[in-house]
Structure formats: structure tokens, C-alpha cells
Amino acid sequence: MGLREQKDAASREFQVPTKKQKKLKPPGPHMQWHVSDSPADPPCPQQQVDQRVNRAMRTRSRRLWFFSPGIQVTSSPHLPPLSSDRARMAMSRAAAAAAAAGTPVARRRLMGAVAARSMASWFGHVEPAAKDPILGVTEAFLADPSPDKVNVGVGAYRDDSGKPVVLECVREAERRIAGSMNMEYLPMGGSIKMIEESLKLAYGENCEFIKDKRIAAVQALSGTGACRLFADFQKRFLPDSQIYIPTPTWANHHNIWRDAQVPQKTFTYYHPESRGLDFAGLMNDIKNAPDGSFFLLHACAHNPTGVDPSEEQWREISHQFKVKKHFPFFDMAYQGFASGDPERDAKAIRIFLEDGHQIGCAQSYAKNMGLYGQRAGCLSILCDDEMQAVAVKSQLQQIARPMYSNPPVHGALIVSTILGDPELKSLWLKEVKGMADRIIGMRTALKENLEKLGSPMSWEHITNQIGMFCYSGMTPEQVDRLTKEFHIYMTRNGRISMAGVTTGNVAYLANAIHEVTKTK
């Protein structure tokens, strides 16, 4: 008898359940069952159990649907899944019809057996996800027992002894808010105070657009969350648009806009031969993109290359955006961390504002305040007027509502306390400059050590680049050798996190790089 005939037979054989029977619920999907003989009988082999279940499916006898009196239900995860989705569906429907007409005990026996078979295959098709190319580096590093191992893969700041850092301004802010905060929900848009301070940091203390209330802004889950909110907003209100993303870029950018179902294209950015900016290629792609395109731009300290346009180049880019009516969306994850001066690091945004662009901006406090796990960030969009800004903000909040409802409060309090207090802000500016200066010093030390070893390559790009990362130019094969022979861990694109370089390991790192690059 085919599956359809089995279902039809079950439907004809059993009556519609009564109101009382409808109230009786089958076991929930979290329960797993198998059918076995009663304790008085010898154990029933699994094959016999399957035969009885299958026989119950085939028969038109109500008595056999509920098995023989000697069968009872016990907990077990061992029933194998059905061979096909169609079989499982037919069995479930037939069992439901059968159980509706039977006694509660019989109903539990049959529905439990069917649930076990159904549930066993619900997620059987799920394959393991590919490892994150960045976070996987740390996993491999932690598993390596070598005392010489060095991790220059993950973008998290370390002091000169290789230890994680909590800034003193952060510690002081936490001392001030300790005991004074509650655990109530923030509004969907987040902390108003944090948003106000974030806008002043990104757009300038005396920005006219802030005064005119033309900026729609919400607290976001760091830079990733800000980018994702904007991507969803773009898809919802400009569904036919696409986003141009630089080549290369932070890998998660592609994931964010892909999952928001926004089509992506790439534009030229990095020049591998010079290990610098391919400005001609970049400008050509901007000119050839359809009018009114969205472009993702790194405001400063481009990740992964560390290559930023000069101020004059930013002005040319802004002019061409104006001609083509493109929309610039800035990801600003390193304000203050690149040069040590937050105002200088926001120069690209200020240039675009001066030229009359509407812009979007994602801010993160992970790097420049060390609030990696607090997920503190901000998304802002410059609008035509206050009314438009109110509408845009309301829609951003609506997007956030089913995603995470409202953002976390603790990181927002830290940020607003630091930026809103002149004393703490001054301390932060000093500390963020100290972090930037240490990284700049490590760039110089790495370059000098490579040159002392007589490397045949030019390493000028190490000090020409800026920010946390150095795009070394090493091949994946050379990176693999670094890991295998020297226990040095980095992403296979050759990106070095300069935050992981210290006075204690820079000579070892330089020697290892020299060994794998001295011959082609």
C-alpha cells in the first residue's frame, strides 16, 4: 500500500475526535520515545519494534493501530529516522487520525513512537558551518602548546606584555556608575546620552546638523550591529539598490549585507604591487557605477590593509560622489585608534559633510575604548530635515525591535560617562593616543628588524599603513609556513594585527617573516 493509500485508509477508518479528545495533547517535540515490551516480557528487539510500527501504519484494524496489550512506551533516543520526508509526513498524519479515536494511553503510545521517528530527522540535514577565518586563528593558537607561539591574528589591543587592556578611564567610569544604575530596559533606540555624545564625536562638537536635528541615530550593537541595521534599512526602503564594497574589506561586511539580502558589488581599493591605494582604479569604479549607488567606505584605518586615502584624495572622492549622486556609508571602527587623534580620524566624514552629502555612519567603541564585549556602538543617518530624521529613526527602531528589541545598557553608560565628562574624556584621549603610539612604534620596530636581516623585499608599506593592521603582502603559503614552522598565527591573507606585536616578540616575528619571504 502506498503512502497516499495509507493516509486515506487512516482517515476513513477513524472517526472525528470528540471535544474531550481534542483537549488531550500528544507529547511535546522535546520528548523521545521507543516502543518496547512490558517489563514482564523479554526485551523486544528494535527490529520487531519497527515492524510493529510499520504494521500499524499498513493495517486498517483499529486494534493494531494501538499495538498489542503487551507493548508500552518508555523514553529512549534510539529509534532510527524514517527513510524519507514523505513517509514521515504520512505516518504523522495517519497517526494523528488514529490517535484521535483511541484511548489516552493508546494515543500516547502511538504519538510518542511517531514523534521519535519524526524528530530524529528534523536537523539531520544540517552541516557544520565553516570556521570564521579570524576567530578560528585564536582557536588554533590556544590549542598550540608551543612556548614560542605568537598570535597576530585577532584585532584586539594588547599591551607590551601581550595582555588585554582595560583603560583607566573605563575603570573610573565603572566606579562612578557602580550602584547608581538599574537594570531596566533602554528604549528601542538606546541611550539618548550615548547617542548625543557619539554624534558629537563623529560629526563634530559644533555640527550644524546636530543642532538642526537632521541626524537620525540609534544605539547599536557595536559596529557589526550598526552595519546590519543599516543594511536591513537599505533593503526595506530601497529594495532595488545594491552596495559597493571595497576589495578587500573586513570579511564580515560581506556576511552582513548578504544576510540582509542586499546585492553586492566590489570596487577597486588596494594595489597589491605597491601595497598601497589603487586610487586610479578606485576613481574609475566610482565613475562607472550607476548613478545613486551605495558605497561602503572605511572612515579610517582600513581593515585589513591599513591603507587610507590622503586628505586630498578624500576630497576628490567626495567630489566624484557628488557628481554621481552616490550615497556614502562610513564604517568608523577605529576613530582615535588610527592616528591617536579622533578629530583627524574623522576627517573623511567631515569632508563629505562640507560638500553637502547625506551620509550614513557606523561607530564602534570596541577598539578605541576597549569595550569589545560590551557591544557599544551607534548608527547615524544624515537626513534632509528634522521631520525626515524622525521618520528614519522610527523605522530603525522598528527594525531593531524583532532583532534584539533594545540594546544593552552597561556599555552605553560607560561611553556616555567618559565622553560626557571633561576629565574622563581628557583621560580617554590620552589613553587612546597611547595605544595608537604603541602600534606605530611596533610598525617601526618590525620594519627595522626586517631590514637588519637583509631582506630582499621592501617593507616601507609597514610604516606607510595606519591603524591596527598591517597588510604584509605575504602569500597564504608563506603564512602557512609561519604557523607550521614558527607557531605564528595570522589570517591567511597575510594581515598582521600590530596590536599583538610587542618588544618581546618583534625580533622573533621579523626573523620568521624573513625566513619565509627571502626566497620566492
Coordinates of C-alpha atoms in Angstrom, one line a residue:
M1 CA 0.0 0.0 0.0
G2 CA 1.4 3.4 -1.0
L3 CA 1.8 6.4 1.3
R4 CA -1.3 8.1 0.0
E5 CA -3.4 5.0 0.4
Q6 CA -2.1 4.6 4.0
K7 CA -3.2 8.1 4.8
D8 CA -6.6 7.7 3.1
A9 CA -7.1 4.4 5.0
A10 CA -6.4 6.0 8.3
S11 CA -8.7 8.9 7.5
R12 CA -11.6 6.5 6.6
E13 CA -11.1 4.1 9.5
F14 CA -11.2 6.6 12.4
Q15 CA -13.9 9.0 13.5
V16 CA -13.5 12.7 14.1
P17 CA -12.3 13.3 17.7
T18 CA -14.7 14.5 20.4
K19 CA -14.2 17.7 22.3
K20 CA -12.8 15.8 25.2
Q21 CA -10.3 14.1 23.0
K22 CA -9.2 17.3 21.4
K23 CA -8.1 18.6 24.8
L24 CA -5.7 15.8 25.2
K25 CA -2.3 16.8 23.8
P26 CA 0.3 14.4 22.4
P27 CA 3.8 14.5 23.9
G28 CA 5.8 17.6 23.0
P29 CA 8.6 17.6 20.5
H30 CA 11.3 17.6 23.2
M31 CA 10.2 14.0 24.2
Q32 CA 11.8 11.0 22.5
W33 CA 10.2 7.5 22.7
H34 CA 10.6 4.0 21.6
V35 CA 8.2 1.1 21.9
S36 CA 9.1 -2.0 24.0
D37 CA 7.5 -5.0 25.6
S38 CA 6.1 -4.7 29.1
P39 CA 8.5 -5.4 31.9
A40 CA 7.1 -8.8 32.3
D41 CA 8.1 -9.8 28.8
P42 CA 11.5 -10.3 27.3
P43 CA 13.1 -7.2 25.7
C44 CA 11.6 -6.6 22.3
P45 CA 14.4 -6.3 19.6
Q46 CA 14.5 -3.0 17.8
Q47 CA 13.7 -4.7 14.5
Q48 CA 10.5 -6.1 16.0
V49 CA 9.5 -2.7 17.3
D50 CA 10.0 -1.2 13.8
Q51 CA 8.0 -4.0 12.3
R52 CA 5.1 -3.3 14.7
V53 CA 5.1 0.4 14.0
N54 CA 5.2 -0.3 10.2
R55 CA 2.4 -2.9 10.6
A56 CA 0.4 -0.3 12.4
M57 CA 0.8 2.0 9.5
R58 CA -0.3 -0.6 7.0
T59 CA -3.2 -2.1 8.8
R60 CA -6.9 -1.0 8.8
S61 CA -7.5 -2.6 12.1
R62 CA -8.0 -0.1 14.9
R63 CA -6.7 -2.6 17.4
L64 CA -3.4 -3.0 15.6
W65 CA -3.0 0.8 15.4
F66 CA -2.6 0.9 19.1
F67 CA -0.4 -2.2 19.3
S68 CA -0.9 -5.3 21.4
P69 CA -1.6 -5.0 25.2
G70 CA 1.9 -6.1 26.0
I71 CA 3.5 -3.0 24.4
Q72 CA 4.3 0.1 26.5
V73 CA 6.2 3.4 25.8
T74 CA 9.5 4.3 27.5
S75 CA 12.0 7.1 27.0
S76 CA 14.8 6.5 24.5
P77 CA 16.5 8.3 21.7
H78 CA 17.4 5.2 19.7
L79 CA 14.6 4.9 17.0
P80 CA 16.1 5.5 13.6
P81 CA 14.5 8.1 11.3
L82 CA 12.2 7.3 8.5
S83 CA 13.7 6.9 5.1
S84 CA 12.0 9.9 3.6
D85 CA 10.2 13.1 4.4
R86 CA 7.1 11.8 2.6
A87 CA 7.0 8.7 4.7
R88 CA 7.4 10.8 7.9
M89 CA 4.6 13.1 6.9
A90 CA 2.2 10.3 6.0
M91 CA 3.0 8.5 9.2
S92 CA 2.4 11.6 11.3
R93 CA -0.9 12.4 9.7
A94 CA -2.2 8.8 9.9
A95 CA -1.1 8.5 13.5
A96 CA -2.9 11.7 14.4
A97 CA -6.1 10.4 12.9
A98 CA -5.7 7.1 14.6
A99 CA -4.8 8.6 18.0
A100 CA -7.8 10.9 17.9
A101 CA -10.2 8.0 18.1
G102 CA -8.4 5.9 20.7
T103 CA -7.9 6.0 24.4
P104 CA -5.4 8.4 26.1
V105 CA -3.0 5.6 26.8
A106 CA -3.1 4.3 23.3
R107 CA -2.8 7.8 21.9
R108 CA 0.4 8.5 24.0
R109 CA 1.9 5.2 22.8
L110 CA 1.4 5.8 19.2
M111 CA 2.1 9.5 19.1
G112 CA 5.3 9.0 21.1
A113 CA 6.6 6.4 18.7
V114 CA 5.9 8.6 15.7
A115 CA 7.4 11.7 17.4
A116 CA 10.6 9.8 17.9
R117 CA 10.9 8.9 14.3
S118 CA 9.9 12.4 13.1
M119 CA 12.1 14.3 15.5
A120 CA 15.2 12.2 14.8
S121 CA 15.4 13.7 11.3
W122 CA 14.4 17.3 11.9
F123 CA 18.0 18.6 11.8
G124 CA 19.8 15.7 10.3
H125 CA 20.5 17.7 7.1
V126 CA 22.4 20.5 9.0
E127 CA 26.1 20.5 8.1
P128 CA 28.8 22.1 10.4
A129 CA 29.4 25.8 9.5
A130 CA 32.8 26.8 8.1
K131 CA 35.0 28.3 10.8
D132 CA 35.3 32.0 11.0
P133 CA 38.6 32.9 9.3
I134 CA 39.6 35.3 12.1
L135 CA 38.2 33.7 15.2
G136 CA 39.5 30.4 14.0
V137 CA 43.0 31.7 14.3
T138 CA 42.6 32.2 18.0
E139 CA 41.2 28.7 18.5
A140 CA 44.3 27.3 16.7
F141 CA 46.6 29.5 18.8
L142 CA 45.1 28.4 22.1
A143 CA 45.4 24.8 21.1
D144 CA 49.2 25.1 20.3
P145 CA 51.4 24.1 23.3
S146 CA 54.5 25.8 21.9
P147 CA 56.0 28.4 24.3
D148 CA 57.2 30.4 21.3
K149 CA 53.7 30.9 19.8
V150 CA 52.6 34.4 18.7
N151 CA 49.1 35.5 17.9
V152 CA 48.9 38.4 15.5
G153 CA 45.6 37.4 14.0
V154 CA 42.7 38.9 16.0
G155 CA 42.1 42.6 16.2
A156 CA 42.1 43.2 19.9
Y157 CA 44.6 45.5 21.6
R158 CA 47.3 44.1 23.9
D159 CA 49.8 46.0 26.0
D160 CA 53.6 45.5 25.5
S161 CA 53.4 42.3 27.6
G162 CA 50.7 40.8 25.4
K163 CA 48.0 41.2 28.0
P164 CA 44.4 42.5 27.4
V165 CA 43.9 46.1 28.5
V166 CA 41.1 47.8 30.4
L167 CA 41.6 51.6 30.1
E168 CA 41.8 53.6 33.3
C169 CA 39.1 55.9 32.0
V170 CA 36.8 52.9 31.7
R171 CA 37.6 51.7 35.2
E172 CA 36.9 55.2 36.6
A173 CA 33.6 55.4 34.6
E174 CA 32.6 52.0 36.1
R175 CA 33.4 53.2 39.6
R176 CA 31.2 56.2 39.1
I177 CA 28.2 54.3 37.8
A178 CA 28.5 51.4 40.2
G179 CA 25.5 51.2 42.4
S180 CA 23.8 54.1 40.6
M181 CA 22.5 52.2 37.6
N182 CA 19.4 50.0 37.4
M183 CA 18.7 47.0 35.1
E184 CA 15.7 48.5 33.3
Y185 CA 15.3 48.3 29.5
L186 CA 16.7 51.1 27.4
P187 CA 14.3 52.5 24.7
M188 CA 14.5 50.7 21.4
G189 CA 16.7 53.5 20.1
G190 CA 19.1 53.1 23.1
S191 CA 20.7 55.6 25.4
I192 CA 19.9 59.2 24.4
K193 CA 23.0 60.5 26.2
M194 CA 25.3 58.0 24.5
I195 CA 23.8 58.9 21.1
E196 CA 24.3 62.6 21.7
E197 CA 28.0 62.1 22.6
S198 CA 28.6 59.7 19.7
L199 CA 27.2 62.3 17.2
K200 CA 29.5 65.0 18.6
L201 CA 32.5 62.7 18.3
A202 CA 31.8 61.7 14.7
Y203 CA 30.3 64.9 13.3
G204 CA 32.0 67.5 15.4
E205 CA 31.1 69.3 18.6
N206 CA 29.6 72.3 16.8
C207 CA 28.0 70.4 13.9
E208 CA 25.0 72.3 12.5
F209 CA 23.2 69.1 11.5
I210 CA 23.1 68.1 15.1
K211 CA 21.7 71.4 16.2
D212 CA 19.1 71.2 13.4
K213 CA 18.1 67.7 14.5
R214 CA 18.7 66.3 11.0
I215 CA 20.5 63.2 12.1
A216 CA 18.6 60.0 12.8
A217 CA 20.6 58.0 15.2
V218 CA 20.2 54.9 17.4
Q219 CA 22.4 52.9 19.7
A220 CA 23.6 49.7 18.0
L221 CA 25.4 46.5 18.9
S222 CA 28.8 47.9 18.1
G223 CA 30.0 48.3 14.5
T224 CA 28.6 45.0 13.3
G225 CA 25.2 45.8 14.7
A226 CA 25.2 49.3 13.2
C227 CA 26.1 47.9 9.8
R228 CA 23.4 45.3 9.9
L229 CA 20.7 47.8 11.0
F230 CA 21.7 50.0 8.0
A231 CA 21.7 47.0 5.6
D232 CA 18.2 46.0 6.7
F233 CA 17.1 49.6 6.4
Q234 CA 18.5 49.8 2.9
K235 CA 16.8 46.6 1.8
R236 CA 13.4 47.6 3.3
F237 CA 13.2 51.1 1.9
L238 CA 15.4 50.8 -1.3
P239 CA 14.8 47.2 -2.2
D240 CA 16.3 47.6 -5.7
S241 CA 19.5 49.1 -4.5
Q242 CA 22.9 47.4 -4.2
I243 CA 26.1 48.1 -2.2
Y244 CA 29.6 48.6 -3.5
I245 CA 32.2 47.1 -1.1
P246 CA 36.0 47.7 -1.3
T247 CA 38.3 44.9 -2.4
P248 CA 39.5 43.8 0.1
T249 CA 37.4 44.6 3.2
W250 CA 36.6 43.2 6.6
A251 CA 35.2 39.8 5.8
N252 CA 32.1 40.3 7.9
H253 CA 30.9 43.2 5.7
H254 CA 30.0 40.7 3.0
N255 CA 28.2 38.5 5.5
I256 CA 26.2 41.4 6.8
W257 CA 24.8 42.7 3.5
R258 CA 24.4 39.2 2.2
D259 CA 22.2 38.1 5.1
A260 CA 20.2 41.4 4.7
Q261 CA 19.7 40.2 1.1
V262 CA 21.3 43.4 -0.4
P263 CA 23.1 42.6 -3.7
Q264 CA 26.8 43.4 -3.5
K265 CA 29.4 44.6 -6.0
T266 CA 33.0 45.4 -5.3
F267 CA 35.2 48.4 -6.2
T268 CA 38.9 48.6 -6.5
Y269 CA 40.8 49.8 -3.5
Y270 CA 44.1 48.0 -2.8
H271 CA 47.1 47.8 -5.1
P272 CA 49.0 44.6 -4.4
E273 CA 52.2 45.5 -6.2
S274 CA 52.7 48.8 -4.4
R275 CA 50.9 47.6 -1.2
G276 CA 49.1 50.9 -1.2
L277 CA 46.0 52.5 -2.5
D278 CA 44.9 51.9 -6.1
F279 CA 43.5 55.4 -6.4
A280 CA 43.1 55.4 -10.2
G281 CA 41.2 52.1 -10.1
L282 CA 39.0 53.4 -7.2
M283 CA 38.0 56.6 -9.0
N284 CA 37.3 54.7 -12.2
D285 CA 34.9 52.3 -10.4
I286 CA 33.2 55.2 -8.7
K287 CA 32.7 56.9 -12.1
N288 CA 31.4 53.7 -13.8
A289 CA 28.9 52.7 -11.0
P290 CA 25.3 53.6 -11.8
D291 CA 24.2 57.0 -10.5
G292 CA 22.8 56.9 -7.0
S293 CA 24.7 53.8 -5.8
F294 CA 25.5 52.9 -2.2
F295 CA 29.2 52.7 -1.3
L296 CA 30.7 51.3 1.9
L297 CA 33.8 53.3 2.9
H298 CA 36.2 52.8 5.8
A299 CA 36.5 56.2 7.5
C300 CA 40.0 55.5 8.8
A301 CA 42.4 52.6 9.4
H302 CA 41.1 50.5 6.6
N303 CA 40.7 46.8 7.6
P304 CA 42.6 44.7 6.6
T305 CA 45.0 46.8 4.5
G306 CA 45.8 49.8 6.8
V307 CA 45.8 51.9 3.6
D308 CA 43.8 55.2 3.8
P309 CA 43.4 57.9 1.1
S310 CA 45.1 61.2 1.8
E311 CA 43.1 64.2 2.6
E312 CA 43.4 65.4 -0.9
Q313 CA 42.3 62.1 -2.3
W314 CA 39.3 62.1 0.0
R315 CA 38.3 65.4 -1.4
E316 CA 38.5 64.0 -5.0
I317 CA 36.4 61.0 -3.9
S318 CA 33.8 63.3 -2.3
H319 CA 33.6 65.4 -5.5
Q320 CA 33.0 62.4 -7.7
F321 CA 30.4 61.0 -5.3
K322 CA 28.6 64.4 -5.7
V323 CA 28.8 64.2 -9.4
K324 CA 27.4 60.6 -9.5
K325 CA 24.9 61.2 -6.6
H326 CA 26.2 58.2 -4.7
F327 CA 25.4 57.6 -1.1
P328 CA 28.5 57.1 1.2
F329 CA 28.1 54.8 4.2
F330 CA 31.1 55.1 6.5
D331 CA 32.2 52.3 8.8
M332 CA 34.2 54.0 11.5
A333 CA 35.5 51.3 13.8
Y334 CA 38.8 53.0 14.7
Q335 CA 38.2 56.7 15.4
G336 CA 41.2 57.8 17.6
F337 CA 42.9 54.4 17.3
A338 CA 44.4 55.1 13.9
S339 CA 46.4 58.3 14.4
G340 CA 45.8 58.9 18.1
D341 CA 43.6 61.9 17.3
P342 CA 39.8 61.3 16.9
E343 CA 39.4 64.6 15.0
R344 CA 41.9 63.7 12.4
D345 CA 40.5 60.2 12.1
A346 CA 37.0 61.7 11.3
K347 CA 38.4 63.9 8.5
A348 CA 36.9 61.9 5.7
I349 CA 33.4 62.2 7.2
R350 CA 33.9 66.0 7.8
I351 CA 34.9 66.4 4.2
F352 CA 31.8 64.7 2.9
L353 CA 29.7 66.8 5.2
E354 CA 31.3 70.0 4.0
D355 CA 30.5 69.0 0.4
G356 CA 26.8 68.6 1.3
H357 CA 26.4 64.8 1.2
Q358 CA 23.8 62.8 3.0
I359 CA 25.8 60.1 4.7
G360 CA 25.4 57.1 7.0
C361 CA 27.9 56.2 9.7
A362 CA 28.5 53.1 11.9
Q363 CA 30.5 53.8 15.0
S364 CA 32.1 51.3 17.4
Y365 CA 33.7 51.6 20.8
A366 CA 35.3 48.2 20.8
K367 CA 38.8 49.3 19.7
N368 CA 39.1 52.9 20.8
M369 CA 37.7 52.3 24.3
G370 CA 38.5 48.6 24.6
L371 CA 34.8 47.7 25.1
Y372 CA 34.9 44.6 22.9
G373 CA 32.4 42.5 24.9
Q374 CA 30.1 45.4 25.7
R375 CA 28.9 45.8 22.1
A376 CA 28.6 49.5 22.3
G377 CA 28.1 51.4 19.0
C378 CA 25.9 53.9 17.1
L379 CA 24.2 54.1 13.7
S380 CA 23.5 57.6 12.3
I381 CA 22.0 58.8 9.1
L382 CA 22.0 62.4 8.0
C383 CA 18.6 63.4 6.6
D384 CA 17.1 66.3 4.7
D385 CA 15.3 67.8 7.7
E386 CA 14.1 67.1 11.2
M387 CA 10.8 65.5 10.1
Q388 CA 12.7 63.0 7.8
A389 CA 15.1 62.2 10.6
V390 CA 12.2 61.4 13.0
A391 CA 10.7 59.1 10.4
V392 CA 14.0 57.3 9.7
K393 CA 14.8 56.9 13.4
S394 CA 11.4 55.3 14.0
Q395 CA 12.0 52.8 11.2
L396 CA 15.4 51.9 12.5
Q397 CA 13.8 51.2 15.9
Q398 CA 11.2 49.1 14.3
I399 CA 13.9 47.0 12.6
A400 CA 15.7 46.6 15.9
R401 CA 12.6 45.5 17.7
P402 CA 12.3 41.9 16.3
M403 CA 16.1 41.6 16.0
Y404 CA 17.2 42.3 19.6
S405 CA 14.4 44.6 21.0
N406 CA 16.7 47.1 22.7
P407 CA 20.5 47.5 23.2
P408 CA 22.4 46.7 26.4
V409 CA 22.7 49.4 29.0
H410 CA 26.1 48.9 30.6
G411 CA 28.4 49.7 27.7
A412 CA 26.2 52.7 26.8
L413 CA 26.7 54.1 30.4
I414 CA 30.4 53.7 30.2
V415 CA 30.6 55.5 26.8
S416 CA 28.3 58.4 27.8
T417 CA 30.1 58.8 31.2
I418 CA 33.5 59.1 29.6
L419 CA 32.5 61.3 26.7
G420 CA 30.2 63.4 28.8
D421 CA 32.7 64.3 31.5
P422 CA 35.6 66.6 30.5
E423 CA 38.0 65.0 33.0
L424 CA 37.3 61.5 31.8
K425 CA 37.3 62.5 28.1
S426 CA 40.7 64.1 28.5
L427 CA 42.0 60.9 30.1
W428 CA 40.5 58.8 27.3
L429 CA 42.1 61.0 24.6
K430 CA 45.5 60.5 26.4
E431 CA 45.0 56.7 26.6
V432 CA 43.8 56.2 23.0
K433 CA 46.8 58.2 21.8
G434 CA 49.0 55.9 23.9
M435 CA 47.5 52.8 22.2
A436 CA 47.9 54.3 18.8
D437 CA 51.5 55.4 19.5
R438 CA 52.5 51.9 20.7
I439 CA 51.2 50.4 17.5
I440 CA 53.1 53.0 15.4
G441 CA 56.2 52.1 17.4
M442 CA 55.8 48.4 16.7
R443 CA 55.4 49.1 13.0
T444 CA 58.8 50.9 13.0
A445 CA 60.4 48.2 15.0
L446 CA 59.2 45.4 12.7
K447 CA 60.3 47.2 9.6
E448 CA 63.8 48.0 11.1
N449 CA 64.3 44.4 12.2
L450 CA 63.4 43.1 8.7
E451 CA 65.8 45.5 7.1
K452 CA 68.6 44.5 9.6
L453 CA 68.2 40.9 8.5
G454 CA 69.0 41.8 4.9
S455 CA 65.5 41.1 3.5
P456 CA 65.5 41.5 -0.3
M457 CA 62.0 42.9 -0.1
S458 CA 60.9 46.5 0.6
W459 CA 58.9 46.9 3.8
E460 CA 58.1 50.5 3.6
H461 CA 54.4 49.7 3.5
I462 CA 54.6 48.6 7.1
T463 CA 55.1 52.2 8.3
N464 CA 53.1 53.8 5.5
Q465 CA 50.0 51.9 6.6
I466 CA 48.0 53.0 9.6
G467 CA 45.9 51.5 12.4
M468 CA 45.7 48.1 13.9
F469 CA 46.5 46.1 10.9
C470 CA 49.5 45.7 8.5
Y471 CA 48.7 44.1 5.1
S472 CA 52.1 42.3 4.8
G473 CA 51.9 41.1 1.3
M474 CA 52.7 37.5 2.3
T475 CA 51.0 34.7 0.4
P476 CA 48.8 32.1 2.0
E477 CA 51.5 29.5 1.6
Q478 CA 54.0 31.8 3.4
V479 CA 51.5 32.3 6.2
D480 CA 51.1 28.5 6.5
R481 CA 54.8 28.2 6.9
L482 CA 54.8 30.8 9.6
T483 CA 52.3 28.8 11.5
K484 CA 53.8 25.3 10.9
E485 CA 57.4 26.2 11.4
F486 CA 57.3 29.2 13.8
H487 CA 54.0 28.9 15.6
I488 CA 53.0 32.4 14.4
Y489 CA 49.2 32.8 13.9
M490 CA 47.6 35.2 11.5
T491 CA 44.9 35.2 8.8
R492 CA 45.9 33.6 5.5
N493 CA 45.6 36.8 3.6
G494 CA 48.8 38.0 5.4
R495 CA 47.1 40.5 7.7
I496 CA 49.2 41.2 10.8
S497 CA 47.5 42.6 13.8
M498 CA 50.1 45.0 15.1
A499 CA 48.3 45.0 18.5
G500 CA 49.8 41.6 19.0
V501 CA 53.4 42.7 18.3
T502 CA 55.5 43.5 21.4
T503 CA 59.0 44.4 22.2
G504 CA 59.4 40.9 23.4
N505 CA 58.3 39.1 20.2
V506 CA 59.1 41.6 17.4
A507 CA 62.5 40.2 16.7
Y508 CA 61.2 36.6 16.6
L509 CA 58.4 37.7 14.3
A510 CA 60.7 39.6 12.0
N511 CA 63.1 36.6 11.7
A512 CA 60.2 34.2 10.9
I513 CA 58.9 36.6 8.2
H514 CA 62.3 36.9 6.8
E515 CA 62.8 33.1 6.6
V516 CA 59.5 32.6 4.7
T517 CA 59.9 35.6 2.3
K518 CA 63.6 35.7 1.5
T519 CA 63.2 33.3 -1.5
K520 CA 60.4 33.1 -3.9

